XYZ file of C-alpha atoms in Angstrom:
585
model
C 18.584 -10.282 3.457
C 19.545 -11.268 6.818
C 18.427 -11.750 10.345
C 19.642 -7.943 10.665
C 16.691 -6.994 8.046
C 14.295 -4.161 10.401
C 10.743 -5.224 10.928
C 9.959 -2.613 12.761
C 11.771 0.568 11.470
C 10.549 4.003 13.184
C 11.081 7.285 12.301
C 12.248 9.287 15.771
C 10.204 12.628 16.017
C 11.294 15.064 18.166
C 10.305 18.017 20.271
C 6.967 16.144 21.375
C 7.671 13.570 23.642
C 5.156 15.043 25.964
C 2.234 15.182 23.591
C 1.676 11.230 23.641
C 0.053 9.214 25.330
C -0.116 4.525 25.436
C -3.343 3.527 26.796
C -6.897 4.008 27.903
C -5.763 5.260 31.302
C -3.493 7.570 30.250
C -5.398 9.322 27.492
C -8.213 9.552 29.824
C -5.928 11.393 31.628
C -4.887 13.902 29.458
C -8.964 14.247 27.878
C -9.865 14.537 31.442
C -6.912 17.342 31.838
C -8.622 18.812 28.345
C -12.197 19.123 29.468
C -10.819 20.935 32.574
C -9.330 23.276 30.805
C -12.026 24.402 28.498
C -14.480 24.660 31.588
C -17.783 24.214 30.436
C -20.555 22.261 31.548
C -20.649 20.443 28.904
C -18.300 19.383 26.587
C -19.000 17.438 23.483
C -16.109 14.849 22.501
C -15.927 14.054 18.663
C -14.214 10.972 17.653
C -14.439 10.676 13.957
C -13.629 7.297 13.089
C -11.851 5.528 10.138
C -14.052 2.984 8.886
C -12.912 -0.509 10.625
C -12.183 1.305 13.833
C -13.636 -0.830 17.082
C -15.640 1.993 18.036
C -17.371 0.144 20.894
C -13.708 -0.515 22.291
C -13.188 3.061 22.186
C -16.774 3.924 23.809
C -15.771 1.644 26.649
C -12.135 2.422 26.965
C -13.196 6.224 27.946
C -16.218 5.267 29.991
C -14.004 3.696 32.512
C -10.737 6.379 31.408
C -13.332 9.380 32.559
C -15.655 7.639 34.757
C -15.286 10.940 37.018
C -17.477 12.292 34.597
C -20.918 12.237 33.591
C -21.095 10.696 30.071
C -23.512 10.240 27.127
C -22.537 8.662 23.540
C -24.049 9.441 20.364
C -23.733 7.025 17.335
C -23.435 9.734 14.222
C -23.898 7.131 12.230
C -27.930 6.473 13.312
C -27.987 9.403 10.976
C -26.797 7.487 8.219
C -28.750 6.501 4.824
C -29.808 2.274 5.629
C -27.729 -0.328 4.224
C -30.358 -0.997 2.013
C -30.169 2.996 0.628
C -26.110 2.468 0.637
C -26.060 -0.751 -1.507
C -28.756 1.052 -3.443
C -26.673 3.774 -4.575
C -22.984 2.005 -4.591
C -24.122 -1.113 -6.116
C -23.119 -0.369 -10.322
C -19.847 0.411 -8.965
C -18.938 -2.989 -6.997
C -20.097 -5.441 -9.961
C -21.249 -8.989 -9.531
C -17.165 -10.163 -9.824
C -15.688 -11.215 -6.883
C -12.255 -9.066 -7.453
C -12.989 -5.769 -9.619
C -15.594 -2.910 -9.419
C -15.369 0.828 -10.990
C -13.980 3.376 -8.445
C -16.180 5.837 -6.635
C -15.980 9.227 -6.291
C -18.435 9.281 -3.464
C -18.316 11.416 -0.345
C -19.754 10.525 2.877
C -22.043 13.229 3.121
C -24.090 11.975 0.343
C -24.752 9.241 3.112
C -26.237 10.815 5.889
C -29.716 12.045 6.098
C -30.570 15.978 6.855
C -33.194 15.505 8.898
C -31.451 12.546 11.257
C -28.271 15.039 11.747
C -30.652 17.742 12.954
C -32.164 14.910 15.418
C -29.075 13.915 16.152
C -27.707 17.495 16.781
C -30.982 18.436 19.167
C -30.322 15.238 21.107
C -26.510 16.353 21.739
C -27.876 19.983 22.419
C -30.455 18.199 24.896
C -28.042 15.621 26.739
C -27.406 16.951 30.598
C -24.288 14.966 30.905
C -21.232 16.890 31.782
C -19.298 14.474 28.447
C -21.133 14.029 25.291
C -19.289 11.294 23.054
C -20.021 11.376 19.371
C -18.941 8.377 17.277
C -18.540 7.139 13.955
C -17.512 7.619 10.383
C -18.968 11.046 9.544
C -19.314 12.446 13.351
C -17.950 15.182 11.966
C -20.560 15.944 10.036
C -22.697 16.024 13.051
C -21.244 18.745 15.117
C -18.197 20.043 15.389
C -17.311 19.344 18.755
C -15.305 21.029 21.694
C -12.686 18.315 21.324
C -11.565 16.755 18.710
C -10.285 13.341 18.479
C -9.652 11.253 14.515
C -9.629 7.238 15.827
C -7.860 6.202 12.578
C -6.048 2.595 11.563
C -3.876 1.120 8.732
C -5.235 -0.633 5.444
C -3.254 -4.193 6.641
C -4.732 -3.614 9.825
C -8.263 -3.167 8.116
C -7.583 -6.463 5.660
C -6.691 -8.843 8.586
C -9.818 -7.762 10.519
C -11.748 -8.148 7.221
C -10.538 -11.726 5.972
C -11.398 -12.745 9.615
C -14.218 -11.554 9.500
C -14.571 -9.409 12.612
C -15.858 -6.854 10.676
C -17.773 -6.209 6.868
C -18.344 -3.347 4.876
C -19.349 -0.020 5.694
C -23.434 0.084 5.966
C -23.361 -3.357 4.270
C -26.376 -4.487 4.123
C -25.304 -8.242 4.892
C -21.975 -9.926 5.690
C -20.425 -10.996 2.795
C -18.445 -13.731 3.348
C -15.771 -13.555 0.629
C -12.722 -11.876 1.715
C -11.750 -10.898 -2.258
C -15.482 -9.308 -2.450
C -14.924 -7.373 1.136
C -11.887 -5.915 -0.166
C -13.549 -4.860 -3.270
C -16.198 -3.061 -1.614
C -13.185 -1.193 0.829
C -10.901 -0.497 -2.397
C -13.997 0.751 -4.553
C -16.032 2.581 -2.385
C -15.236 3.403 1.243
C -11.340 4.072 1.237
C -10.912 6.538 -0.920
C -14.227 8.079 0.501
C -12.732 7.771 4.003
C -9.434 9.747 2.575
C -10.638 12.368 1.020
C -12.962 13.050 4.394
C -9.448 12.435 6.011
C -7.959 15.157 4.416
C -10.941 17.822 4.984
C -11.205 17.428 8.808
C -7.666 15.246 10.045
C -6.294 18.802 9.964
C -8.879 20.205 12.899
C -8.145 16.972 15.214
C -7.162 17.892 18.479
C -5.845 14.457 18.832
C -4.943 11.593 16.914
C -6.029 8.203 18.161
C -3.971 5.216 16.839
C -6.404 1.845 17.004
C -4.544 -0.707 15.251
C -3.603 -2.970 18.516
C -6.778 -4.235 20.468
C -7.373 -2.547 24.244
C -3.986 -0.419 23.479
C -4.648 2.682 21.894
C -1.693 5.697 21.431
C -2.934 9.084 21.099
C -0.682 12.250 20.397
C -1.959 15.516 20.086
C -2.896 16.519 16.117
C 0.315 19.163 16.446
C 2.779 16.439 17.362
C 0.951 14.475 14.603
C 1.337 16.987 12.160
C 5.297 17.687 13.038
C 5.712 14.013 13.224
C 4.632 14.296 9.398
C 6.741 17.297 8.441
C 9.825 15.549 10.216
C 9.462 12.317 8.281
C 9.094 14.386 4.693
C 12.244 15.871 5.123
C 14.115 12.335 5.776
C 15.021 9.172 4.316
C 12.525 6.376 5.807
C 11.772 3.229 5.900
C 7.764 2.049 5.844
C 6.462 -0.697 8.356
C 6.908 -4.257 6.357
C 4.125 -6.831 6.424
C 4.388 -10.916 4.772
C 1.258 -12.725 3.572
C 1.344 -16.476 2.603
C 0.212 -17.468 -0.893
C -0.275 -20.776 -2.925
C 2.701 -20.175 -4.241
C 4.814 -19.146 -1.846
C 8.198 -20.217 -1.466
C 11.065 -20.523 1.472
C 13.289 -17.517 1.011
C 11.597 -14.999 3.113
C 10.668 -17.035 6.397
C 14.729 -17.654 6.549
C 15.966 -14.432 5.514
C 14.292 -12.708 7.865
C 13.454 -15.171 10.732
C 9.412 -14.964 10.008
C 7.170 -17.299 12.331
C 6.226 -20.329 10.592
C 3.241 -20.374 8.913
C 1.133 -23.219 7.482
C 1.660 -21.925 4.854
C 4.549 -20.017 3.085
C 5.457 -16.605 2.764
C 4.492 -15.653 -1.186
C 4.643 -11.336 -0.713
C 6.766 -9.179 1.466
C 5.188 -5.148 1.285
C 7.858 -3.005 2.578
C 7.784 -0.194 -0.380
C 3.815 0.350 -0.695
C 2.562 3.886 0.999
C -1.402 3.493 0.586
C -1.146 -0.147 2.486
C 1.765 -0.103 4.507
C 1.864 1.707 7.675
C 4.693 3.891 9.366
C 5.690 4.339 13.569
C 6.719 7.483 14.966
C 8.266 7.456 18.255
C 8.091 9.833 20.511
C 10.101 9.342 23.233
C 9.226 5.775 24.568
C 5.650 5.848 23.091
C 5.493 4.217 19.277
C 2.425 5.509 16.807
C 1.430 3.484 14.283
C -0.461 5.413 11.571
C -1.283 4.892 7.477
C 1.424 5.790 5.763
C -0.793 7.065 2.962
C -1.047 10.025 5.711
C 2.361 11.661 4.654
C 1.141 11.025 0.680
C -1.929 12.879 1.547
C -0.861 15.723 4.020
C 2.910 16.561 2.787
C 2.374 15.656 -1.417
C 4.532 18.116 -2.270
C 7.498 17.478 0.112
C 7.393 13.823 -0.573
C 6.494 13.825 -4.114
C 7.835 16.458 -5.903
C 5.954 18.741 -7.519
C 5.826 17.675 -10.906
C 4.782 13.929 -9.401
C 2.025 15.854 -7.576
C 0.662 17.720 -10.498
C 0.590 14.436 -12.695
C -0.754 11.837 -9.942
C -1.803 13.970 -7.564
C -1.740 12.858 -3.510
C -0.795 9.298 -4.704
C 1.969 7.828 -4.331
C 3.055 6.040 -7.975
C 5.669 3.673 -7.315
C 5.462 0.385 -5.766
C 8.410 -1.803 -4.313
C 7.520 -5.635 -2.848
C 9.048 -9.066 -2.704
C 7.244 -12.168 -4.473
C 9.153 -15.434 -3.391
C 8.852 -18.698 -5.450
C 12.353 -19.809 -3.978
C 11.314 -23.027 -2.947
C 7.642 -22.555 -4.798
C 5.452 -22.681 -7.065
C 4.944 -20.902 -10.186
C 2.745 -17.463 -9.874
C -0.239 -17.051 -12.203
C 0.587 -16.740 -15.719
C -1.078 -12.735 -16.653
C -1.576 -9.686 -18.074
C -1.795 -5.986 -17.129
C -4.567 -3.623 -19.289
C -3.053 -0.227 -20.364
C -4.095 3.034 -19.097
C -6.965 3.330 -21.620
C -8.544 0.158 -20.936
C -8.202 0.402 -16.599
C -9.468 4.077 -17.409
C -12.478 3.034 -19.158
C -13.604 -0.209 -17.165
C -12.567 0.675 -13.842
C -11.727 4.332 -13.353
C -8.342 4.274 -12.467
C -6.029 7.156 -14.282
C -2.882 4.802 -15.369
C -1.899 1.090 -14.776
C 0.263 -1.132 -13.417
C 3.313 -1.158 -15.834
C 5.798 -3.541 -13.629
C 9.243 -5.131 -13.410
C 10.990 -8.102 -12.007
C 14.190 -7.054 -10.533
C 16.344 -10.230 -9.718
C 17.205 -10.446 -5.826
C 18.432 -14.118 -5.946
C 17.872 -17.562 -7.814
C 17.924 -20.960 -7.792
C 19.575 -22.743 -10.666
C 17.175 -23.593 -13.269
C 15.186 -20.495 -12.710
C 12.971 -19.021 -15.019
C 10.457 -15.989 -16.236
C 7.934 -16.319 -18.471
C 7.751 -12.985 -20.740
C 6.135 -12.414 -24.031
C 4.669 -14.652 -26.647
C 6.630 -17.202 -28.238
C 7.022 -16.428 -32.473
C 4.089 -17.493 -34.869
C 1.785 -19.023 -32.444
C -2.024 -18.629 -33.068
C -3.499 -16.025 -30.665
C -7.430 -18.206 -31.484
C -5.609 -21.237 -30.638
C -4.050 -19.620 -27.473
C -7.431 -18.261 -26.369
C -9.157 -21.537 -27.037
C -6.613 -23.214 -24.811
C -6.576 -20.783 -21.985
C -10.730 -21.351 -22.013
C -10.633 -25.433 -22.180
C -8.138 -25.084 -18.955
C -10.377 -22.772 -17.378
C -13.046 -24.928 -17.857
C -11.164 -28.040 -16.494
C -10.711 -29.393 -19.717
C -7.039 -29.749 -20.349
C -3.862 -28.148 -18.247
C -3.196 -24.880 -20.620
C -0.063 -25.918 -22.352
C 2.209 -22.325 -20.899
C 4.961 -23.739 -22.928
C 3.730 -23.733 -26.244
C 2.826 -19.944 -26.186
C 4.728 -18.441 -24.031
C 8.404 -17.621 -24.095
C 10.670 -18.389 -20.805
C 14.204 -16.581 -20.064
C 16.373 -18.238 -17.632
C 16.619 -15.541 -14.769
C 19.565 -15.467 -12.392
C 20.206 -12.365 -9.650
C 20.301 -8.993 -10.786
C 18.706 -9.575 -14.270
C 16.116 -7.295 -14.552
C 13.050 -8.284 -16.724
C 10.600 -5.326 -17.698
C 6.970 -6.148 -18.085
C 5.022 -3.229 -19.756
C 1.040 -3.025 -19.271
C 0.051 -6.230 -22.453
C 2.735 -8.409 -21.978
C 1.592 -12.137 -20.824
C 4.491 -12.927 -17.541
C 4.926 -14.208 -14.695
C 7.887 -15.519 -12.964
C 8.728 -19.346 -12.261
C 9.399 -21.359 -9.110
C 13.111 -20.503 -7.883
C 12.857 -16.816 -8.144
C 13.240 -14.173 -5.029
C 11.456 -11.013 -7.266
C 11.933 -7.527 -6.169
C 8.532 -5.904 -8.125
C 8.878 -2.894 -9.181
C 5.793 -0.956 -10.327
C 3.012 1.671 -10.350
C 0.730 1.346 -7.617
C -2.798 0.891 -9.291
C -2.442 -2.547 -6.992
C -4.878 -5.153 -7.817
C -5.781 -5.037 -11.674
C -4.312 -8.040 -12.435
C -5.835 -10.454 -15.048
C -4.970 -14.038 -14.294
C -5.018 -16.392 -17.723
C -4.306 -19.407 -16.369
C -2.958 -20.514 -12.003
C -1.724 -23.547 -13.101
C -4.682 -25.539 -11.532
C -4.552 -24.364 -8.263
C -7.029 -23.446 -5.837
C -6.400 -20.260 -3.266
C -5.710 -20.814 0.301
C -9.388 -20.337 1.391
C -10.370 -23.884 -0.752
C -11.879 -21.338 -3.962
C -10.532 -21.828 -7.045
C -8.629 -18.235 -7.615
C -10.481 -15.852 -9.947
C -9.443 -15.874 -13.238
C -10.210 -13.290 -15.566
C -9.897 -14.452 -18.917
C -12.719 -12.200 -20.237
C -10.508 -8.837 -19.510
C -6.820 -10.257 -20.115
C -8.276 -11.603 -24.139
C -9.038 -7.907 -24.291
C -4.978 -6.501 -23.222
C -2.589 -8.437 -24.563
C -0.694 -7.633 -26.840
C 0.019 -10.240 -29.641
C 3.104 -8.237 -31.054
C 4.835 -8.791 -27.425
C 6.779 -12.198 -29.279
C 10.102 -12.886 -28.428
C 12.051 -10.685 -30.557
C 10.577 -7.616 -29.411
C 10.474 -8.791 -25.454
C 14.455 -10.094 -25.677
C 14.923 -6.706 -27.261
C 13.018 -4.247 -25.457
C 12.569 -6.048 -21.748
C 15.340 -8.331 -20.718
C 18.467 -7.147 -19.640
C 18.263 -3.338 -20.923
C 21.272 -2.401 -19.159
C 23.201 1.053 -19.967
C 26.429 2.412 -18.129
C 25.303 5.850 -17.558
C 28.329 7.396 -15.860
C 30.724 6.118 -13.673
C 33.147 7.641 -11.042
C 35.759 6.988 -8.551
C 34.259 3.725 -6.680
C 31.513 3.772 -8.353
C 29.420 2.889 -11.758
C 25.579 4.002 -12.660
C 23.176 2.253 -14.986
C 20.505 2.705 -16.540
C 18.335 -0.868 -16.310
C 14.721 0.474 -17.493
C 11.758 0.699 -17.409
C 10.464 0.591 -20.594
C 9.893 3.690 -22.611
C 6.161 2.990 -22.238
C 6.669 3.548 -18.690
C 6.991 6.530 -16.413
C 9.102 4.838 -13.909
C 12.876 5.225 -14.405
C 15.207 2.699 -12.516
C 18.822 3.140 -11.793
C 21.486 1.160 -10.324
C 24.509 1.740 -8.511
C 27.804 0.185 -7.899
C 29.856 1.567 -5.402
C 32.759 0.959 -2.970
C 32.993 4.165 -2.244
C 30.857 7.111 -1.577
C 27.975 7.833 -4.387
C 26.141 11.182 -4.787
C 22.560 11.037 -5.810
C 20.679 14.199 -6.822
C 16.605 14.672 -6.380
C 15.473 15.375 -9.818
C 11.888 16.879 -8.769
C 10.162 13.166 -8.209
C 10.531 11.495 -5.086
C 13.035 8.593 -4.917
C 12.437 4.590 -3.648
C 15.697 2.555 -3.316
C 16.331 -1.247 -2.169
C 20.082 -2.150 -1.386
C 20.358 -5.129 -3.887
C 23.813 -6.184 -2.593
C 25.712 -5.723 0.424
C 25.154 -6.367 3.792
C 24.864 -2.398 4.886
C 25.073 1.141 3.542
C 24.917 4.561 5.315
C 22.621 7.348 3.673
C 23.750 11.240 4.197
C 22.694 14.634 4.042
C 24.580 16.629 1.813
C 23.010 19.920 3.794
C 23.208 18.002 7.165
C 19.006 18.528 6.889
C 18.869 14.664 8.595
C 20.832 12.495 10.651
C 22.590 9.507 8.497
C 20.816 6.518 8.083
C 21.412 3.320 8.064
C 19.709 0.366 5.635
C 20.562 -3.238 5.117
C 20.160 -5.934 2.709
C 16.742 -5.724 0.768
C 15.423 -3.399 3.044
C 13.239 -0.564 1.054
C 13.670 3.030 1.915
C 12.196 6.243 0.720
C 14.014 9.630 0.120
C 11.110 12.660 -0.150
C 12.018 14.905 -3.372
C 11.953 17.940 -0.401
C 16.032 15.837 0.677
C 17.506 17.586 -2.309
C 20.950 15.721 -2.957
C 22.167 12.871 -0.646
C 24.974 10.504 -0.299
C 24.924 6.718 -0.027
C 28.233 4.640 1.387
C 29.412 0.954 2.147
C 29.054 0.742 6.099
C 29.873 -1.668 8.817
C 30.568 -5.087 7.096
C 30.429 -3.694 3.490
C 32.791 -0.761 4.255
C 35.299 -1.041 1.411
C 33.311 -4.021 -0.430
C 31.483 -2.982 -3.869
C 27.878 -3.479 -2.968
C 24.634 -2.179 -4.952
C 21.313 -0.742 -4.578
C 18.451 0.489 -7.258
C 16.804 2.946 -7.309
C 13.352 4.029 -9.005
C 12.142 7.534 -9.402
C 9.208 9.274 -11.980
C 10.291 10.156 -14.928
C 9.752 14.287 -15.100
């Protein structure tokens, strides 16, 4: 990674340049322009509204955008069930622990009242004003509206305004004030609500109202949206990357890539995760900034492949990110459950097999995988508990086996296995994407950034591991697993995992010269490993060739077909490398 690494990749959409529109003056403009047009009296303006969305911004923004007009706002949600009814009905799902609930299959009409939306409805009917302005998550369910406007914002966007605490939980019935239990309430219960309501009425937008910068809204019309989304699934892409700071974090990522300083260091980089990273279209000189879990949930099949779609449905499996102990700490020593037990205690359909795919490392450098021979799973669980209770530092050593780990190893970590990786490390994770079920054993004594000792969840990972994981089977079946697969002209493919457990299939390349890839009906999610630069092609000339640098993730939608992949600029005729991961079908 270098200073040339893209924070801010776009994808370029074209033939709508004229159908957006950068702040509240100008989209008054144009909704001004609209209301014209349809002629009536009165025109009622929907704006259903992500939950998160600064809908009193918004409110203000267009009083003063369309102050030539007569306006009145409705609040859809007044029609709402009380916090007190919400909590009431969502509360066996969210738990009493501060990280994990059971997922919801709620949908937000089972939180309005009848009888309010008829109220609400007569008061719209009843409103003189030449503008009625209907807000909120669920407006839609109100009325339907003359216009039709989806205020909508990004899930990193959403966790930054809920760790400061600017906003709380959806019909909460009091602020919580722990960012881990906020999150838990979004991840359980209200985003997957909001997108499945996303999906039912995004489609009937009239316009699309980006939110995620303060007092600088973008809207586009929901056609340009809706190309803007066919464009990207038929293109290789790169997603929107974010950093977060951790205990552990290490130095690797603030100078590779030139971050701002931070009080403390950069542990994660997200540049490979569709359902929290977010994607820009540009058209013309105006930049969107939208979910990128839109394109999983509007254009599955496209990006997905078919057979991904009708296994996971719209959800997008894999997961590429960066976890940097260069410079460190060690991460938390854990566990991952498999499918059965995530199924049963939290509702989610499979679980987070992973990998640790070598980017660089210091000398010395370690990951701990598996179970060291003979050792006395009681005894182990007896330790873990006296360290969790303060008792003793848990003795990591004495139970669990370390592998030295230098760049480009490639250590596979199937759902059971006790791991984590060392100070000195740059890790490229590769894994499913059920994100946060992650059982910490034992965090090394450490307390999280916000001053709370980091939860710890001895009680589920006593229940997942799997005491045959000792280091016979791990060195055999998870470190190293590397098979030459074929090999051409400038070129060599291998086969380095996953596991056989694992529905993710990894490949990588070596190449000085060209290398043909072929879609094999699952969608494709590539990192170049090595080398300062390649050049990805069309085979069909279907897309325009792109460009990718060191470490940078991109995407290739199953709807590419085959696609080439060359050295470029300072790597043209040097042998550089890139992996790839893809759903086994």
């Amino acid at each position: 990674m270098s200073a040339d690494y893209d924070q801010e990749p776009f994808v370029p959409i074209r033939g709508h340049d004229e159908e957006a529109w950068a702040g509240y003056a100008a989209i008054g403009g144009e909704l001004a322009r609209a209301v014209e047009r349809l002629g009536r009296p009165k025109t009622v303006i929907v704006v259903e509204s992500y939950p998160g969305v600064r809908r009193a911004e918004i409110v203000a923004g267009f009083r003063q955008a369309l102050s030539a007009f007569s306006l009145d706002v409705r609040e859809a949600e007044d029609a709402a069930l009380p916090p007190s009814g919400v909590q009431r009905r969502i509360e066996r799902y969210l738990t009493d622990d501060r990280v994990f609930g059971y997922l919801s299959s709620f949908r937000i009409d089972e939180f309005y009242e009848a009888d309010k939306l008829e109220d609400l409805r007569a008061s719209i009917e009843a409103s003189s004003a030449q503008i009625v302005l209907v807000t909120g998550f669920g407006a839609s369910l109100a009325v339907r509206g003359d216009l039709r406007l989806y205020a909508d914002l990004t899930r990193w966007e959403i966790q930054q305004r809920l760790r400061s605490g600017e906003i709380g939980g959806w019909r909460e019935t009091q602020r919580e004030d722990d960012p881990l239990k906020r999150y838990k309430r979004g991840f359980f219960f209200e985003w997957r609500m909001a997108d499945r309501f996303k999906r039912e009425h995004l489609r009937a937008a009239d316009y699309y109202l980006d939110t995620n910068v303060r007092d600088a809204p973008v809207m586009v019309t929901g056609r340009a949206l809706f190309a803007g989304l066919a464009q990207a699934a038929g293109r290789p892409f790169r997603l929107v990357p974010y950093f977060d700071p951790g205990v552990w974090g290490g130095q690797w990522l603030q100078r590779h890539i030139g971050l701002p300083g931070r009080d403390h260091p950069y542990a994660w980089g997200f540049d490979g995760v569709p359902e929290e990273n977010s994607l820009y279209f540009r058209y013309g000189a105006v930049r969107l900034e939208l979910p990128a879990i839109n394109l999983v949930l509007f254009r599955s099949i496209e990006l997905l492949g078919e057979p991904v779609y009708a296994r996971f449905g719209a959800e997008f499996p894999i997961r590429f990110d960066f976890l940097d102990t260069i410079g460190g700490q060690n991460l938390s020593l854990q566990v991952h459950p498999d499918t059965a037990y995530i199924r049963e205690q939290f509702g989610m359909a499979y679980t987070q097999d992973e990998s640790y795919y070598i980017l660089e490392a210091e000398p010395g450098a370690e990951v701990y995988l598996g179970l060291r021979e003979n050792i006395s799973a009681d005894g182990m669980i007896a330790d873990l508990r006296a360290a969790q209770a303060g008792e003793i530092s848990f003795p990591a050593e004495d139970y669990v086996q370390t592998f030295p780990a230098s760049a480009h190893d490639h250590f596979l970590i199937p759902a059971g296995t006790v791991h984590c990786s060392a100070s000195g490390c740059m890790v490229l994770e590769i894994s499913a994407t059920p994100y946060i079920f992650t059982f910490k054993l034992w965090d090394w004594d450490r307390v999280g950034l916000d001053g709370r000792p980091r939860p710890v969840h001895l009680e589920h990972g006593e229940q997942v591991i799997r005491w045959d994981r000792t280091t016979a089977w791990t060195e055999a079946e998870c470190v190293n697993r590397v098979e030459e697969i074929e090999r051409g002209p400038g070129w060599t493919e291998e086969r380095t995992g996953l596991h056989k457990l694992q529905f993710i299939e990894t490949r990588r390349h070596w190449f000085s010269e060209t290398v043909s890839h072929e879609q094999n009906g699952s969608v494709h999610m590539l990192n170049l490993v090595s080398g300062e630069e390649a050049t990805v092609e069309s085979v069909d000339g279907s897309f325009e060739p792109f460009v990718v640098r060191y470490a940078e993730t991109f995407i290739v939608p199953a709807a590419v077909g085959g696609y080439t992949i060359r050295p470029s600029g300072p790597s043209a005729g040097r042998t550089i490398g890139t992996i790839k991961a893809y759903v086994r079908v």
